[in-house]
Amino acid sequence: ERNHALAQTLALALEFGSLQCRGRCRALDRHLAKAASSPALWRVLDARVVYVRLGAGANAFLAATLLPVFGAALEEVNLELCTRCDDGVLDAVARDAPHLLRLNLNALHGVSAGALRRVVAACPRLEALQLYWHPKLPDGVLEVAAAAAGPRLREVNVSGCVALTDVGLAALLDAAPRLAKLNVTRCPRLTDATLAKVAKNLGPSLEELVCYADSGLARYDALGGGACPNLRVLDCTGSRGLTGAAVRAVAETAGPRLASLNLSWCVAVDDEGVLGLADHCPNLELLSLHGSTHVSDAAVDALAASPAGASLAALDVNGCVRVTDYLRRDGVLKPKFPNVARWTLHS
């Protein structure tokens, strides 16, 4: 039975490989004998390949053939955008793949909230969970994931989960204090209570926080005051209430760790925030001030004269109406930031 499942799976992989790169067929073929004798080599299941080849028939193949044989060896399952995936596949993952470290369930619109709960509850070793674009995802799924994996969780993506609230995020943060990466893009029901909770519960663990298009979040100063000293990436795009003082607070705490800061359309940010970055963030590589109407020439000049000016590789000041045309000219702005290769980061 094991060899039969292996033969079917390799045949599928070889066929798909021939469509993508003919050289891969020969490489896969050379490993056939080795794989047959060592199924433990099968650590990653990219189910997208199976759905491309089998369509709706992939559900039965995954649930009845592949997962029962190889599930125990799997450390990662990727079902992203497999819109034909059904509850049976998730239940098979829950039943047969108890050692998963990474689980990608992005945009699985054909599965129920109950199946999502069951599969995350069955993964106590989970380190990374992707749940992008589940508009009806209830808070309870995060509570279950947190209860199952708890301190092991290091990365969670719930971008586009518009039904999520502060309550669901709080349950996650209470049980997963070692989260390093959190993406809550387009979660409009979140409030500043979530930012306070992130700062309090995650603290030094937090390395990346993406809050793109969450206009209800503004008090990013909660991440300052020494709360999140290891923050490397912060995306506040569209935060209309974020102030320059809050940016300075983040800069003072993250300091040389901060590498990427997106402040696109943060219309309340002023020179104080940019000056804070110039004073405290010498290793800044990406900065978008797109649409920041209160940022002036003086702040850009100060940034250019700081260590951050030399480290920046991407800078967007488009839409900054107080950055004058004189400063924008190629002959003036570009020499100020000699290592910038990208001048447009947001449209």
mmCIF file of C-alpha atoms in Angstrom:
data_model
loop_
_atom_site.group_PDB
_atom_site.id
_atom_site.type_symbol
_atom_site.label_atom_id
_atom_site.label_comp_id
_atom_site.label_asym_id
_atom_site.label_seq_id
_atom_site.Cartn_x
_atom_site.Cartn_y
_atom_site.Cartn_z
ATOM 1 C CA GLU A 1 0.000 0.000 0.000
ATOM 2 C CA ARG A 2 2.823 2.371 0.885
ATOM 3 C CA ASN A 3 4.673 1.677 -2.350
ATOM 4 C CA HIS A 4 1.484 2.078 -4.371
ATOM 5 C CA ALA A 5 0.825 5.482 -2.804
ATOM 6 C CA LEU A 6 4.440 6.469 -3.367
ATOM 7 C CA ALA A 7 4.275 5.465 -7.015
ATOM 8 C CA GLN A 8 1.094 7.477 -7.557
ATOM 9 C CA THR A 9 2.528 10.523 -5.820
ATOM 10 C CA LEU A 10 5.836 10.446 -7.662
ATOM 11 C CA ALA A 11 4.093 9.985 -10.980
ATOM 12 C CA LEU A 12 2.051 13.067 -10.217
ATOM 13 C CA ALA A 13 5.121 15.054 -9.219
ATOM 14 C CA LEU A 14 7.055 13.937 -12.272
ATOM 15 C CA GLU A 15 4.217 14.880 -14.636
ATOM 16 C CA PHE A 16 3.862 18.289 -13.078
ATOM 17 C CA GLY A 17 7.623 18.770 -13.033
ATOM 18 C CA SER A 18 7.790 18.122 -16.752
ATOM 19 C CA LEU A 19 5.403 21.016 -17.330
ATOM 20 C CA GLN A 20 7.514 23.357 -15.232
ATOM 21 C CA CYS A 21 11.068 22.252 -15.920
ATOM 22 C CA ARG A 22 12.019 19.157 -17.869
ATOM 23 C CA GLY A 23 15.299 18.854 -16.030
ATOM 24 C CA ARG A 24 13.431 18.247 -12.800
ATOM 25 C CA CYS A 25 12.024 14.987 -14.148
ATOM 26 C CA ARG A 26 15.455 13.432 -14.394
ATOM 27 C CA ALA A 27 16.398 14.743 -10.967
ATOM 28 C CA LEU A 28 13.216 13.370 -9.383
ATOM 29 C CA ASP A 29 13.634 10.084 -11.175
ATOM 30 C CA ARG A 30 17.108 9.655 -9.718
ATOM 31 C CA HIS A 31 15.662 9.992 -6.230
ATOM 32 C CA LEU A 32 12.817 7.521 -6.818
ATOM 33 C CA ALA A 33 14.541 4.507 -5.295
ATOM 34 C CA LYS A 34 15.809 6.472 -2.323
ATOM 35 C CA ALA A 35 12.340 7.936 -1.638
ATOM 36 C CA ALA A 36 10.712 4.537 -1.899
ATOM 37 C CA SER A 37 12.899 3.185 0.876
ATOM 38 C CA SER A 38 12.694 6.294 3.048
ATOM 39 C CA PRO A 39 9.237 7.894 3.148
ATOM 40 C CA ALA A 40 10.461 10.066 6.034
ATOM 41 C CA LEU A 41 12.069 12.263 3.364
ATOM 42 C CA TRP A 42 8.603 13.566 2.566
ATOM 43 C CA ARG A 43 8.489 16.515 4.949
ATOM 44 C CA VAL A 44 6.565 19.059 2.861
ATOM 45 C CA LEU A 45 3.255 18.618 1.068
ATOM 46 C CA ASP A 46 2.409 21.324 -1.464
ATOM 47 C CA ALA A 47 -1.149 20.295 -2.247
ATOM 48 C CA ARG A 48 -1.456 22.962 -4.935
ATOM 49 C CA VAL A 49 0.404 20.636 -7.282
ATOM 50 C CA VAL A 50 -2.109 17.862 -6.603
ATOM 51 C CA TYR A 51 -5.108 20.113 -7.298
ATOM 52 C CA VAL A 52 -3.569 21.388 -10.526
ATOM 53 C CA ARG A 53 -3.244 17.820 -11.798
ATOM 54 C CA LEU A 54 -6.339 16.167 -10.332
ATOM 55 C CA GLY A 55 -8.857 18.979 -9.812
ATOM 56 C CA ALA A 56 -11.751 17.914 -7.588
ATOM 57 C CA GLY A 57 -10.341 14.367 -7.562
ATOM 58 C CA ALA A 58 -7.495 15.651 -5.427
ATOM 59 C CA ASN A 59 -9.712 15.561 -2.326
ATOM 60 C CA ALA A 60 -10.078 11.773 -2.400
ATOM 61 C CA PHE A 61 -6.429 11.239 -3.346
ATOM 62 C CA LEU A 62 -5.162 13.393 -0.486
ATOM 63 C CA ALA A 63 -7.565 12.124 2.173
ATOM 64 C CA ALA A 64 -7.584 8.424 1.285
ATOM 65 C CA THR A 65 -4.186 7.746 -0.285
ATOM 66 C CA LEU A 66 -1.442 10.260 0.355
ATOM 67 C CA LEU A 67 -2.039 11.561 3.887
ATOM 68 C CA PRO A 68 -2.659 8.152 5.552
ATOM 69 C CA VAL A 69 0.690 6.941 4.221
ATOM 70 C CA PHE A 70 2.959 9.974 4.518
ATOM 71 C CA GLY A 71 1.146 12.197 7.013
ATOM 72 C CA ALA A 72 3.172 11.152 10.042
ATOM 73 C CA ALA A 73 6.378 12.414 8.392
ATOM 74 C CA LEU A 74 4.985 15.765 7.297
ATOM 75 C CA GLU A 75 6.205 18.985 8.866
ATOM 76 C CA GLU A 76 4.539 21.409 6.439
ATOM 77 C CA VAL A 77 1.273 21.394 4.499
ATOM 78 C CA ASN A 78 0.427 24.104 1.959
ATOM 79 C CA LEU A 79 -3.191 24.293 0.763
ATOM 80 C CA GLU A 80 -3.122 27.949 -0.252
ATOM 81 C CA LEU A 81 -5.873 28.927 -2.719
ATOM 82 C CA CYS A 82 -6.952 25.310 -3.206
ATOM 83 C CA THR A 83 -10.565 26.403 -3.577
ATOM 84 C CA ARG A 84 -11.750 22.842 -4.265
ATOM 85 C CA CYS A 85 -10.425 21.623 -0.940
ATOM 86 C CA ASP A 86 -13.169 20.266 1.322
ATOM 87 C CA ASP A 87 -13.567 19.460 5.006
ATOM 88 C CA GLY A 88 -12.489 15.864 4.406
ATOM 89 C CA VAL A 89 -8.971 16.943 3.472
ATOM 90 C CA LEU A 90 -8.601 19.104 6.569
ATOM 91 C CA ASP A 91 -9.913 16.272 8.723
ATOM 92 C CA ALA A 92 -7.360 13.947 7.112
ATOM 93 C CA VAL A 93 -4.588 16.427 7.918
ATOM 94 C CA ALA A 94 -5.841 16.574 11.504
ATOM 95 C CA ARG A 95 -5.947 12.780 11.727
ATOM 96 C CA ASP A 96 -2.778 11.790 9.874
ATOM 97 C CA ALA A 97 -0.297 14.687 10.236
ATOM 98 C CA PRO A 98 0.208 15.233 13.979
ATOM 99 C CA HIS A 99 3.713 16.673 13.720
ATOM 100 C CA LEU A 100 3.086 19.724 11.540
ATOM 101 C CA LEU A 101 5.216 22.789 12.146
ATOM 102 C CA ARG A 102 3.800 24.963 9.356
ATOM 103 C CA LEU A 103 0.221 25.024 8.035
ATOM 104 C CA ASN A 104 -0.963 27.250 5.181
ATOM 105 C CA LEU A 105 -4.763 27.449 4.892
ATOM 106 C CA ASN A 106 -4.930 30.715 2.975
ATOM 107 C CA ALA A 107 -8.187 31.425 1.129
ATOM 108 C CA LEU A 108 -9.803 27.989 1.534
ATOM 109 C CA HIS A 109 -13.333 29.185 0.885
ATOM 110 C CA GLY A 110 -14.716 25.686 0.436
ATOM 111 C CA VAL A 111 -14.132 24.556 4.005
ATOM 112 C CA SER A 112 -16.140 25.192 7.153
ATOM 113 C CA ALA A 113 -15.119 27.003 10.331
ATOM 114 C CA GLY A 114 -15.576 23.699 12.146
ATOM 115 C CA ALA A 115 -12.985 21.978 9.945
ATOM 116 C CA LEU A 116 -10.579 24.849 10.504
ATOM 117 C CA ARG A 117 -11.022 24.485 14.245
ATOM 118 C CA ARG A 118 -10.421 20.743 14.133
ATOM 119 C CA VAL A 119 -7.258 20.931 12.081
ATOM 120 C CA VAL A 120 -5.568 23.655 14.137
ATOM 121 C CA ALA A 121 -6.577 21.897 17.362
ATOM 122 C CA ALA A 122 -4.782 18.774 16.125
ATOM 123 C CA CYS A 123 -1.435 20.527 15.618
ATOM 124 C CA PRO A 124 0.220 21.014 19.025
ATOM 125 C CA ARG A 125 3.669 21.544 17.470
ATOM 126 C CA LEU A 126 2.541 24.300 15.106
ATOM 127 C CA GLU A 127 4.965 27.197 14.682
ATOM 128 C CA ALA A 128 3.419 29.030 11.721
ATOM 129 C CA LEU A 129 -0.260 29.364 10.788
ATOM 130 C CA GLN A 130 -1.514 31.114 7.650
ATOM 131 C CA LEU A 131 -5.220 32.009 7.561
ATOM 132 C CA TYR A 132 -5.314 34.790 4.977
ATOM 133 C CA TRP A 133 -8.655 35.768 3.434
ATOM 134 C CA HIS A 134 -11.223 33.947 5.505
ATOM 135 C CA PRO A 135 -13.830 36.734 5.725
ATOM 136 C CA LYS A 136 -16.137 34.719 7.993
ATOM 137 C CA LEU A 137 -13.448 33.309 10.250
ATOM 138 C CA PRO A 138 -14.705 33.564 13.842
ATOM 139 C CA ASP A 139 -12.588 34.520 16.833
ATOM 140 C CA GLY A 140 -12.912 30.969 18.147
ATOM 141 C CA VAL A 141 -10.491 29.502 15.597
ATOM 142 C CA LEU A 142 -7.642 31.601 16.967
ATOM 143 C CA GLU A 143 -8.539 30.578 20.499
ATOM 144 C CA VAL A 144 -8.333 26.919 19.504
ATOM 145 C CA ALA A 145 -5.014 27.398 17.703
ATOM 146 C CA ALA A 146 -3.564 29.215 20.685
ATOM 147 C CA ALA A 147 -4.792 26.574 23.110
ATOM 148 C CA ALA A 148 -3.251 23.796 20.994
ATOM 149 C CA ALA A 149 0.143 25.228 20.085
ATOM 150 C CA GLY A 150 0.499 28.000 22.648
ATOM 151 C CA PRO A 151 4.135 29.008 23.215
ATOM 152 C CA ARG A 152 5.281 27.159 20.087
ATOM 153 C CA LEU A 153 3.485 29.564 17.738
ATOM 154 C CA ARG A 154 5.915 32.032 16.175
ATOM 155 C CA GLU A 155 4.016 33.293 13.122
ATOM 156 C CA VAL A 156 0.312 33.982 12.468
ATOM 157 C CA ASN A 157 -1.276 35.589 9.410
ATOM 158 C CA VAL A 158 -4.970 36.501 9.608
ATOM 159 C CA SER A 159 -4.963 39.227 6.957
ATOM 160 C CA GLY A 160 -8.354 39.738 5.336
ATOM 161 C CA CYS A 161 -10.217 38.029 8.191
ATOM 162 C CA VAL A 162 -12.659 40.900 8.522
ATOM 163 C CA ALA A 163 -14.808 39.273 11.219
ATOM 164 C CA LEU A 164 -11.981 39.050 13.754
ATOM 165 C CA THR A 165 -12.165 41.261 16.827
ATOM 166 C CA ASP A 166 -9.965 42.315 19.715
ATOM 167 C CA VAL A 167 -11.389 39.393 21.695
ATOM 168 C CA GLY A 168 -10.038 36.777 19.284
ATOM 169 C CA LEU A 169 -6.646 38.417 19.047
ATOM 170 C CA ALA A 170 -6.452 38.737 22.823
ATOM 171 C CA ALA A 171 -7.057 35.000 23.244
ATOM 172 C CA LEU A 172 -4.289 34.284 20.767
ATOM 173 C CA LEU A 173 -1.840 36.646 22.443
ATOM 174 C CA ASP A 174 -2.614 35.319 25.910
ATOM 175 C CA ALA A 175 -1.677 31.775 24.899
ATOM 176 C CA ALA A 176 1.100 32.493 22.374
ATOM 177 C CA PRO A 177 3.610 34.817 24.086
ATOM 178 C CA ARG A 178 6.449 33.933 21.703
ATOM 179 C CA LEU A 179 4.833 35.235 18.515
ATOM 180 C CA ALA A 180 7.474 36.950 16.404
ATOM 181 C CA LYS A 181 5.411 37.715 13.283
ATOM 182 C CA LEU A 182 1.792 38.875 13.237
ATOM 183 C CA ASN A 183 -0.120 40.019 10.143
ATOM 184 C CA VAL A 184 -3.535 41.598 10.736
ATOM 185 C CA THR A 185 -3.917 43.369 7.392
ATOM 186 C CA ARG A 186 -7.477 44.520 6.632
ATOM 187 C CA CYS A 187 -9.021 43.511 9.944
ATOM 188 C CA PRO A 188 -11.285 46.555 10.363
ATOM 189 C CA ARG A 189 -12.851 45.523 13.682
ATOM 190 C CA LEU A 190 -9.555 45.708 15.553
ATOM 191 C CA THR A 191 -8.960 48.704 17.816
ATOM 192 C CA ASP A 192 -6.072 50.179 19.753
ATOM 193 C CA ALA A 193 -6.812 47.628 22.473
ATOM 194 C CA THR A 194 -5.106 45.075 20.221
ATOM 195 C CA LEU A 195 -1.959 47.221 19.943
ATOM 196 C CA ALA A 196 -1.823 47.529 23.731
ATOM 197 C CA LYS A 197 -2.255 43.770 24.062
ATOM 198 C CA VAL A 198 0.474 43.082 21.483
ATOM 199 C CA ALA A 199 2.894 45.306 23.372
ATOM 200 C CA LYS A 200 2.036 43.835 26.767
ATOM 201 C CA ASN A 201 1.994 40.146 25.835
ATOM 202 C CA LEU A 202 4.604 39.837 23.107
ATOM 203 C CA GLY A 203 7.088 42.511 24.112
ATOM 204 C CA PRO A 204 10.647 41.465 23.132
ATOM 205 C CA SER A 205 9.375 38.511 21.085
ATOM 206 C CA LEU A 206 7.772 40.743 18.453
ATOM 207 C CA GLU A 207 9.849 41.172 15.296
ATOM 208 C CA GLU A 208 7.274 41.891 12.554
ATOM 209 C CA LEU A 209 3.848 43.525 12.773
ATOM 210 C CA VAL A 210 1.781 44.237 9.653
ATOM 211 C CA CYS A 211 -1.390 46.300 10.118
ATOM 212 C CA TYR A 212 -1.925 47.405 6.525
ATOM 213 C CA ALA A 213 -5.241 49.230 5.962
ATOM 214 C CA ASP A 214 -6.359 48.992 9.598
ATOM 215 C CA SER A 215 -7.517 52.569 9.969
ATOM 216 C CA GLY A 216 -8.813 51.927 13.499
ATOM 217 C CA LEU A 217 -5.289 51.414 14.829
ATOM 218 C CA ALA A 218 -3.382 54.523 15.823
ATOM 219 C CA ARG A 219 -1.693 54.125 19.231
ATOM 220 C CA TYR A 220 1.492 52.562 17.953
ATOM 221 C CA ASP A 221 3.303 54.359 20.760
ATOM 222 C CA ALA A 222 2.236 51.323 22.826
ATOM 223 C CA LEU A 223 5.071 49.492 21.050
ATOM 224 C CA GLY A 224 7.516 52.104 22.360
ATOM 225 C CA GLY A 225 8.517 52.881 25.896
ATOM 226 C CA GLY A 226 10.799 49.847 25.866
ATOM 227 C CA ALA A 227 7.956 47.422 25.090
ATOM 228 C CA CYS A 228 9.117 45.938 21.757
ATOM 229 C CA PRO A 229 12.881 46.422 21.405
ATOM 230 C CA ASN A 230 13.352 43.748 18.723
ATOM 231 C CA LEU A 231 10.842 45.090 16.227
ATOM 232 C CA ARG A 232 12.325 44.885 12.718
ATOM 233 C CA VAL A 233 9.328 45.366 10.428
ATOM 234 C CA LEU A 234 6.300 47.587 11.019
ATOM 235 C CA ASP A 235 3.582 48.392 8.462
ATOM 236 C CA CYS A 236 1.050 51.020 9.566
ATOM 237 C CA THR A 237 -0.279 51.886 6.086
ATOM 238 C CA GLY A 238 -3.518 53.832 6.227
ATOM 239 C CA SER A 239 -3.427 54.676 9.935
ATOM 240 C CA ARG A 240 -4.942 58.134 9.820
ATOM 241 C CA GLY A 241 -4.485 58.724 13.544
ATOM 242 C CA LEU A 242 -0.827 57.726 13.857
ATOM 243 C CA THR A 243 1.222 60.729 14.978
ATOM 244 C CA GLY A 244 4.845 61.696 14.627
ATOM 245 C CA ALA A 245 5.224 61.388 18.396
ATOM 246 C CA ALA A 246 4.114 57.749 18.227
ATOM 247 C CA VAL A 247 6.616 57.062 15.435
ATOM 248 C CA ARG A 248 9.358 58.585 17.560
ATOM 249 C CA ALA A 249 8.370 56.358 20.489
ATOM 250 C CA VAL A 250 8.706 53.271 18.284
ATOM 251 C CA ALA A 251 12.029 54.520 16.900
ATOM 252 C CA GLU A 252 13.463 55.137 20.368
ATOM 253 C CA THR A 253 12.612 51.597 21.475
ATOM 254 C CA ALA A 254 13.396 49.592 18.317
ATOM 255 C CA GLY A 255 16.473 51.661 17.542
ATOM 256 C CA PRO A 256 19.027 49.902 15.336
ATOM 257 C CA ARG A 257 16.785 46.834 15.011
ATOM 258 C CA LEU A 258 14.184 48.651 12.911
ATOM 259 C CA ALA A 259 14.774 47.840 9.230
ATOM 260 C CA SER A 260 11.426 48.457 7.513
ATOM 261 C CA LEU A 261 8.733 51.035 8.281
ATOM 262 C CA ASN A 262 5.720 51.677 6.044
ATOM 263 C CA LEU A 263 3.872 54.892 6.891
ATOM 264 C CA SER A 264 2.028 55.267 3.585
ATOM 265 C CA TRP A 265 -1.091 57.411 3.921
ATOM 266 C CA CYS A 266 -0.431 58.009 7.613
ATOM 267 C CA VAL A 267 -1.542 61.597 7.099
ATOM 268 C CA ALA A 268 -0.985 62.777 10.674
ATOM 269 C CA VAL A 269 2.709 61.834 10.768
ATOM 270 C CA ASP A 270 4.884 64.943 10.854
ATOM 271 C CA ASP A 271 8.548 65.880 11.043
ATOM 272 C CA GLU A 272 8.847 64.663 14.642
ATOM 273 C CA GLY A 273 8.444 61.058 13.530
ATOM 274 C CA VAL A 274 11.033 61.323 10.751
ATOM 275 C CA LEU A 275 13.481 63.084 13.064
ATOM 276 C CA GLY A 276 13.006 60.267 15.560
ATOM 277 C CA LEU A 277 13.980 57.765 12.858
ATOM 278 C CA ALA A 278 17.027 59.854 11.963
ATOM 279 C CA ASP A 279 18.099 59.968 15.611
ATOM 280 C CA HIS A 280 17.570 56.329 16.562
ATOM 281 C CA CYS A 281 17.369 53.979 13.539
ATOM 282 C CA PRO A 282 20.762 53.777 11.795
ATOM 283 C CA ASN A 283 19.967 50.502 10.026
ATOM 284 C CA LEU A 284 16.686 51.513 8.395
ATOM 285 C CA GLU A 285 16.492 49.973 4.916
ATOM 286 C CA LEU A 286 12.924 50.769 3.821
ATOM 287 C CA LEU A 287 10.812 53.829 4.621
ATOM 288 C CA SER A 288 7.582 54.921 2.983
ATOM 289 C CA LEU A 289 6.207 58.355 3.811
ATOM 290 C CA HIS A 290 3.847 58.266 0.834
ATOM 291 C CA GLY A 291 1.020 60.759 1.325
ATOM 292 C CA SER A 292 2.370 62.116 4.634
ATOM 293 C CA THR A 293 1.309 65.712 4.068
ATOM 294 C CA HIS A 294 2.956 67.121 7.214
ATOM 295 C CA VAL A 295 6.505 65.917 6.461
ATOM 296 C CA SER A 296 8.743 68.739 5.223
ATOM 297 C CA ASP A 297 12.110 69.351 3.581
ATOM 298 C CA ALA A 298 13.698 69.831 6.999
ATOM 299 C CA ALA A 299 12.877 66.291 8.108
ATOM 300 C CA VAL A 300 14.051 64.749 4.835
ATOM 301 C CA ASP A 301 17.324 66.694 5.048
ATOM 302 C CA ALA A 302 17.860 65.509 8.623
ATOM 303 C CA LEU A 303 17.162 61.924 7.588
ATOM 304 C CA ALA A 304 19.647 62.207 4.733
ATOM 305 C CA ALA A 305 22.348 63.504 7.068
ATOM 306 C CA SER A 306 21.844 60.651 9.541
ATOM 307 C CA PRO A 307 23.190 57.070 9.407
ATOM 308 C CA ALA A 308 19.723 56.003 8.227
ATOM 309 C CA GLY A 309 20.219 58.102 5.103
ATOM 310 C CA ALA A 310 23.153 55.924 4.095
ATOM 311 C CA SER A 311 21.436 52.638 4.951
ATOM 312 C CA LEU A 312 18.134 53.285 3.141
ATOM 313 C CA ALA A 313 17.648 51.198 -0.002
ATOM 314 C CA ALA A 314 13.979 52.124 -0.554
ATOM 315 C CA LEU A 315 12.352 55.502 0.129
ATOM 316 C CA ASP A 316 8.972 56.882 -0.962
ATOM 317 C CA VAL A 317 8.143 60.560 -0.419
ATOM 318 C CA ASN A 318 5.558 60.793 -3.176
ATOM 319 C CA GLY A 319 2.510 62.752 -2.065
ATOM 320 C CA CYS A 320 4.463 64.580 0.645
ATOM 321 C CA VAL A 321 3.291 68.030 -0.442
ATOM 322 C CA ARG A 322 5.662 69.860 1.918
ATOM 323 C CA VAL A 323 8.664 68.193 0.354
ATOM 324 C CA THR A 324 9.320 70.818 -2.294
ATOM 325 C CA ASP A 325 9.886 70.341 -5.972
ATOM 326 C CA TYR A 326 13.389 71.726 -5.498
ATOM 327 C CA LEU A 327 14.329 68.902 -3.128
ATOM 328 C CA ARG A 328 12.658 66.265 -5.298
ATOM 329 C CA ARG A 329 14.793 67.054 -8.334
ATOM 330 C CA ASP A 330 17.028 64.180 -9.346
ATOM 331 C CA GLY A 331 20.052 66.379 -8.886
ATOM 332 C CA VAL A 332 19.236 67.069 -5.233
ATOM 333 C CA LEU A 333 17.237 64.251 -3.650
ATOM 334 C CA LYS A 334 19.017 61.238 -5.100
ATOM 335 C CA PRO A 335 22.544 62.243 -4.033
ATOM 336 C CA LYS A 336 21.258 62.726 -0.498
ATOM 337 C CA PHE A 337 20.342 59.024 -0.357
ATOM 338 C CA PRO A 338 23.100 57.339 -2.393
ATOM 339 C CA ASN A 339 21.989 53.749 -1.796
ATOM 340 C CA VAL A 340 18.277 54.136 -2.540
ATOM 341 C CA ALA A 341 17.296 52.003 -5.539
ATOM 342 C CA ARG A 342 13.485 52.217 -5.178
ATOM 343 C CA TRP A 343 11.696 55.556 -4.957
ATOM 344 C CA THR A 344 8.112 54.303 -5.301
ATOM 345 C CA LEU A 345 6.742 51.813 -2.770
ATOM 346 C CA HIS A 346 3.056 52.670 -2.767
ATOM 347 C CA SER A 347 0.597 53.920 -5.374
#
